mmCIF file of C-alpha atoms and ligand atoms in Angstrom:
data_model
loop_
_atom_site.group_PDB
_atom_site.id
_atom_site.type_symbol
_atom_site.label_atom_id
_atom_site.label_comp_id
_atom_site.label_asym_id
_atom_site.label_seq_id
_atom_site.Cartn_x
_atom_site.Cartn_y
_atom_site.Cartn_z
ATOM 1 C CA UNK A 987 123.778 115.508 51.562
ATOM 2 C CA UNK A 988 123.577 116.308 55.489
ATOM 3 C CA UNK A 989 124.809 114.868 58.315
ATOM 4 C CA UNK A 990 123.241 114.030 61.340
ATOM 5 C CA UNK A 991 125.213 112.814 64.220
ATOM 6 C CA UNK A 992 127.274 109.846 62.831
ATOM 7 C CA UNK A 993 125.250 109.284 59.636
ATOM 8 C CA UNK A 994 124.915 110.891 56.166
ATOM 9 C CA UNK A 995 121.586 111.329 54.463
ATOM 10 C CA UNK A 996 120.417 112.405 50.829
ATOM 11 C CA UNK A 997 116.961 113.638 49.696
ATOM 12 C CA UNK A 998 114.290 111.213 49.197
ATOM 13 C CA UNK A 999 111.160 113.242 49.102
ATOM 14 C CA UNK A 1000 111.078 116.806 48.851
ATOM 15 C CA UNK A 1001 108.773 119.104 50.763
ATOM 16 C CA UNK A 1002 106.837 119.951 47.515
ATOM 17 C CA UNK A 1003 106.141 116.622 46.992
ATOM 18 C CA UNK A 1004 104.839 116.027 50.588
ATOM 19 C CA UNK A 1005 102.869 118.651 50.401
ATOM 20 C CA UNK A 1006 101.263 117.709 47.148
ATOM 21 C CA UNK A 1007 100.561 114.179 48.368
ATOM 22 C CA UNK A 1008 98.949 115.523 51.887
ATOM 23 C CA UNK A 1009 96.509 117.295 49.454
ATOM 24 C CA UNK A 1010 95.793 114.289 47.680
ATOM 25 C CA UNK A 1011 95.272 111.995 50.787
ATOM 26 C CA UNK A 1012 92.964 114.926 52.435
ATOM 27 C CA UNK A 1013 90.910 114.857 49.423
ATOM 28 C CA UNK A 1014 90.217 111.184 49.916
ATOM 29 C CA UNK A 1015 89.376 111.717 53.148
ATOM 30 C CA UNK A 1016 87.008 114.721 52.558
ATOM 31 C CA UNK A 1017 85.251 112.080 50.276
ATOM 32 C CA UNK A 1018 84.941 109.220 52.479
ATOM 33 C CA UNK A 1019 84.049 111.022 55.622
ATOM 34 C CA UNK A 1020 81.891 114.025 54.531
ATOM 35 C CA UNK A 1021 79.111 112.537 56.539
ATOM 36 C CA UNK A 1022 80.694 111.130 59.552
ATOM 37 C CA UNK A 1023 82.812 112.950 62.673
ATOM 38 C CA UNK A 1024 85.494 110.906 63.014
ATOM 39 C CA UNK A 1025 88.268 111.042 65.570
ATOM 40 C CA UNK A 1026 92.168 111.319 64.255
ATOM 41 C CA UNK A 1027 94.662 109.685 66.663
ATOM 42 C CA UNK A 1028 98.174 110.637 65.759
ATOM 43 C CA UNK A 1029 100.899 108.305 67.286
ATOM 44 C CA UNK A 1030 103.458 110.369 68.779
ATOM 45 C CA UNK A 1031 106.043 111.522 68.496
ATOM 46 C CA UNK A 1032 106.860 110.934 64.906
ATOM 47 C CA UNK A 1033 103.318 111.727 63.172
ATOM 48 C CA UNK A 1034 102.390 115.285 64.926
ATOM 49 C CA UNK A 1035 103.562 117.098 61.442
ATOM 50 C CA UNK A 1036 102.094 114.883 59.364
ATOM 51 C CA UNK A 1037 98.756 114.807 61.791
ATOM 52 C CA UNK A 1038 98.741 118.241 61.722
ATOM 53 C CA UNK A 1039 99.268 118.945 57.938
ATOM 54 C CA UNK A 1040 96.568 116.199 57.028
ATOM 55 C CA UNK A 1041 94.431 117.530 59.736
ATOM 56 C CA UNK A 1042 94.221 120.951 58.585
ATOM 57 C CA UNK A 1043 93.487 120.066 54.998
ATOM 58 C CA UNK A 1044 90.186 118.121 56.183
ATOM 59 C CA UNK A 1045 86.876 119.874 55.755
ATOM 60 C CA UNK A 1046 84.574 117.871 57.931
ATOM 61 C CA UNK A 1047 83.670 118.007 61.287
ATOM 62 C CA UNK A 1048 86.420 115.990 63.069
ATOM 63 C CA UNK A 1049 88.578 115.387 66.355
ATOM 64 C CA UNK A 1050 92.007 115.123 67.016
ATOM 65 C CA UNK A 1051 93.979 113.356 69.866
ATOM 66 C CA UNK A 1052 97.364 111.855 70.496
ATOM 67 C CA UNK A 1053 98.792 108.817 71.878
ATOM 68 C CA UNK A 1054 102.302 107.796 72.534
ATOM 69 C CA UNK A 1055 104.156 104.527 72.098
ATOM 70 C CA UNK A 1056 107.677 103.525 71.785
ATOM 71 C CA UNK A 1057 109.555 100.809 69.731
ATOM 72 C CA UNK A 1058 112.163 102.099 68.024
ATOM 73 C CA UNK A 1059 115.876 102.333 69.241
ATOM 74 C CA UNK A 1060 118.532 104.093 66.888
ATOM 75 C CA UNK A 1061 117.900 103.086 63.538
ATOM 76 C CA UNK A 1062 116.331 99.529 63.678
ATOM 77 C CA UNK A 1063 113.130 98.405 65.334
ATOM 78 C CA UNK A 1064 113.331 96.850 68.743
ATOM 79 C CA UNK A 1065 110.792 94.567 67.711
ATOM 80 C CA UNK A 1066 108.709 95.398 70.999
ATOM 81 C CA UNK A 1067 106.252 97.837 71.631
ATOM 82 C CA UNK A 1068 106.470 99.350 75.332
ATOM 83 C CA UNK A 1069 103.278 100.680 76.655
ATOM 84 C CA UNK A 1070 100.894 102.772 74.654
ATOM 85 C CA UNK A 1071 99.448 105.547 76.852
ATOM 86 C CA UNK A 1072 97.197 108.342 76.380
ATOM 87 C CA UNK A 1073 93.610 107.347 75.184
ATOM 88 C CA UNK A 1074 91.616 109.220 77.553
ATOM 89 C CA UNK A 1075 88.503 109.417 74.963
ATOM 90 C CA UNK A 1076 86.184 106.870 74.775
ATOM 91 C CA UNK A 1077 86.244 105.530 71.299
ATOM 92 C CA UNK A 1078 83.268 103.045 71.227
ATOM 93 C CA UNK A 1079 81.355 103.539 68.080
ATOM 94 C CA UNK A 1080 83.051 106.091 66.814
ATOM 95 C CA UNK A 1081 85.178 106.343 63.424
ATOM 96 C CA UNK A 1082 88.713 106.133 64.390
ATOM 97 C CA UNK A 1083 91.542 107.549 61.588
ATOM 98 C CA UNK A 1084 94.928 106.508 63.336
ATOM 99 C CA UNK A 1085 97.917 108.355 61.804
ATOM 100 C CA UNK A 1086 101.319 107.219 61.566
ATOM 101 C CA UNK A 1087 104.560 108.601 60.079
ATOM 102 C CA UNK A 1088 105.455 105.303 59.032
ATOM 103 C CA UNK A 1089 104.931 101.718 59.005
ATOM 104 C CA UNK A 1090 108.036 99.556 58.984
ATOM 105 C CA UNK A 1091 107.390 96.491 60.389
ATOM 106 C CA UNK A 1092 104.132 96.858 61.239
ATOM 107 C CA UNK A 1093 104.680 95.869 64.942
ATOM 108 C CA UNK A 1094 103.854 99.080 66.375
ATOM 109 C CA UNK A 1095 100.546 99.530 64.262
ATOM 110 C CA UNK A 1096 99.271 96.316 64.963
ATOM 111 C CA UNK A 1097 99.669 96.175 68.673
ATOM 112 C CA UNK A 1098 97.629 99.664 68.568
ATOM 113 C CA UNK A 1099 95.126 98.245 66.482
ATOM 114 C CA UNK A 1100 94.632 95.372 68.798
ATOM 115 C CA UNK A 1101 94.501 97.822 72.093
ATOM 116 C CA UNK A 1102 91.774 100.218 70.407
ATOM 117 C CA UNK A 1103 89.820 97.147 68.810
ATOM 118 C CA UNK A 1104 88.890 96.120 72.336
ATOM 119 C CA UNK A 1105 87.098 99.443 73.008
ATOM 120 C CA UNK A 1106 84.765 98.763 69.943
ATOM 121 C CA UNK A 1107 85.341 101.501 67.611
ATOM 122 C CA UNK A 1108 82.915 101.570 64.924
ATOM 123 C CA UNK A 1109 85.572 101.693 61.937
ATOM 124 C CA UNK A 1110 89.329 102.132 62.162
ATOM 125 C CA UNK A 1111 91.451 102.992 59.228
ATOM 126 C CA UNK A 1112 95.124 103.471 59.032
ATOM 127 C CA UNK A 1113 96.725 106.750 57.484
ATOM 128 C CA UNK A 1114 100.325 106.796 57.271
ATOM 129 C CA UNK A 1115 102.831 109.110 55.416
ATOM 130 C CA UNK A 1116 105.180 106.543 54.531
ATOM 131 C CA UNK A 1117 105.139 102.569 53.989
ATOM 132 C CA UNK A 1118 107.707 100.205 53.564
ATOM 133 C CA UNK A 1119 105.731 96.886 52.538
ATOM 134 C CA UNK A 1120 109.391 95.268 52.248
ATOM 135 C CA UNK A 1121 109.824 95.765 55.992
ATOM 136 C CA UNK A 1122 106.303 94.326 57.155
ATOM 137 C CA UNK A 1123 106.971 91.356 59.661
ATOM 138 C CA UNK A 1124 102.885 91.566 60.383
ATOM 139 C CA UNK A 1125 100.512 91.497 57.349
ATOM 140 C CA UNK A 1126 99.573 95.144 57.690
ATOM 141 C CA UNK A 1127 97.319 96.922 55.014
ATOM 142 C CA UNK A 1128 97.347 100.943 55.417
ATOM 143 C CA UNK A 1129 94.273 102.665 54.150
ATOM 144 C CA UNK A 1130 95.863 105.836 53.066
ATOM 145 C CA UNK A 1131 99.485 105.866 51.857
ATOM 146 C CA UNK A 1132 101.359 108.858 51.479
ATOM 147 C CA UNK A 1133 104.502 107.315 50.012
ATOM 148 C CA UNK A 1134 105.445 103.675 49.577
ATOM 149 C CA UNK A 1135 109.373 103.240 49.979
ATOM 150 C CA UNK A 1136 112.069 100.962 50.239
ATOM 151 C CA UNK A 1137 113.127 99.386 53.491
ATOM 152 C CA UNK A 1138 115.892 101.930 54.506
ATOM 153 C CA UNK A 1139 116.248 104.278 57.233
ATOM 154 C CA UNK A 1140 114.838 107.732 56.647
ATOM 155 C CA UNK A 1141 114.443 110.883 58.733
ATOM 156 C CA UNK A 1142 112.750 114.387 58.140
ATOM 157 C CA UNK A 1143 109.048 115.785 58.289
ATOM 158 C CA UNK A 1144 108.430 114.218 61.912
ATOM 159 C CA UNK A 1145 110.647 111.202 61.652
ATOM 160 C CA UNK A 1146 113.871 110.902 63.803
ATOM 161 C CA UNK A 1147 117.283 109.527 64.001
ATOM 162 C CA UNK A 1148 117.748 109.660 67.832
ATOM 163 C CA UNK A 1149 115.739 112.448 68.577
ATOM 164 C CA UNK A 1150 117.295 114.737 65.591
ATOM 165 C CA UNK A 1151 116.094 115.602 62.367
ATOM 166 C CA UNK A 1152 112.174 115.971 62.912
ATOM 167 C CA UNK A 1153 112.240 119.470 62.198
ATOM 168 C CA UNK A 1154 113.365 118.856 58.307
ATOM 169 C CA UNK A 1155 110.931 119.757 55.964
ATOM 170 C CA UNK A 1156 111.933 116.968 53.541
ATOM 171 C CA UNK A 1157 112.434 113.347 53.893
ATOM 172 C CA UNK A 1158 115.980 112.164 53.828
ATOM 173 C CA UNK A 1159 117.273 108.682 53.613
ATOM 174 C CA UNK A 1160 120.278 106.992 55.170
ATOM 175 C CA UNK A 1161 123.533 106.859 52.977
ATOM 176 C CA UNK A 1162 125.518 103.856 53.595
HETATM 177 P P1 IMP B 2244 107.235 99.755 63.126
HETATM 178 O O1 IMP B 2244 106.470 98.870 64.597
HETATM 179 O O2 IMP B 2244 108.378 98.480 62.702
HETATM 180 O O3 IMP B 2244 106.339 99.668 61.928
HETATM 181 O O4 IMP B 2244 107.695 100.794 63.405
HETATM 182 C C1 IMP B 2244 107.045 101.970 63.642
HETATM 183 C C2 IMP B 2244 107.833 103.163 64.393
HETATM 184 O O5 IMP B 2244 109.229 102.856 64.080
HETATM 185 C C3 IMP B 2244 107.300 104.418 63.484
HETATM 186 O O6 IMP B 2244 106.289 104.915 64.061
HETATM 187 C C4 IMP B 2244 108.561 105.406 63.511
HETATM 188 O O7 IMP B 2244 108.522 105.979 64.909
HETATM 189 C C5 IMP B 2244 109.730 104.362 63.708
HETATM 190 N N1 IMP B 2244 110.508 104.303 62.341
HETATM 191 C C6 IMP B 2244 110.339 103.208 61.369
HETATM 192 N N2 IMP B 2244 110.766 103.551 60.597
HETATM 193 C C7 IMP B 2244 111.645 104.487 60.807
HETATM 194 C C8 IMP B 2244 112.643 105.254 59.490
HETATM 195 O O8 IMP B 2244 112.850 104.816 58.558
HETATM 196 N N3 IMP B 2244 113.120 106.507 60.326
HETATM 197 C C9 IMP B 2244 112.805 106.894 61.483
HETATM 198 N N4 IMP B 2244 111.794 106.190 62.351
HETATM 199 C C10 IMP B 2244 111.140 104.919 61.816
HETATM 200 MG MG1 MG B 2245 106.011 106.261 65.219
#
């Protein structure tokens, strides 16, 4: 158990399991993108560790950039995605791999998809480390999923509780 601010967390997924799973996801990407030159778009802040780990294991030509959105406060979704900023690249006609730390309600990723689709990318796929299918509020079907988890609050490996916990190597779940 660990304590972060007022909350306790226990281990859900170990760093070893994460590492092994990212290797598998990268090997899928290596098959799917061997003849393409995609642009990875990581969603800040949460995805920066996953995006880096995944990107490093990809052996095709690829670029990476990041966008920033905010939708979460404390331990529950606000349901509102405030501004998306940071897409300077021209994504028209490009293969895009959107990288998220977690798809929870799906609101964030769908808002981003809506914005990016307006710019006519050639393809747009979603890679997410974690997926809470039972928490979805809008239908979402991520293409590359690290782990499906129960709709509980988690931290670690980039995911935070009020800014803390991102540097934990394992993924921890709230104990209530
Ligand atoms: P959604 O819009 O509800 O799908 O939430 C997406 C964003 O909320 C993610 O990119 C995370 O930043 C954050 N989030 C969702 N669930 C969790 C969680 O369990 N722990 C920490 N952050 C989360
Ligand atoms: Mg996020």
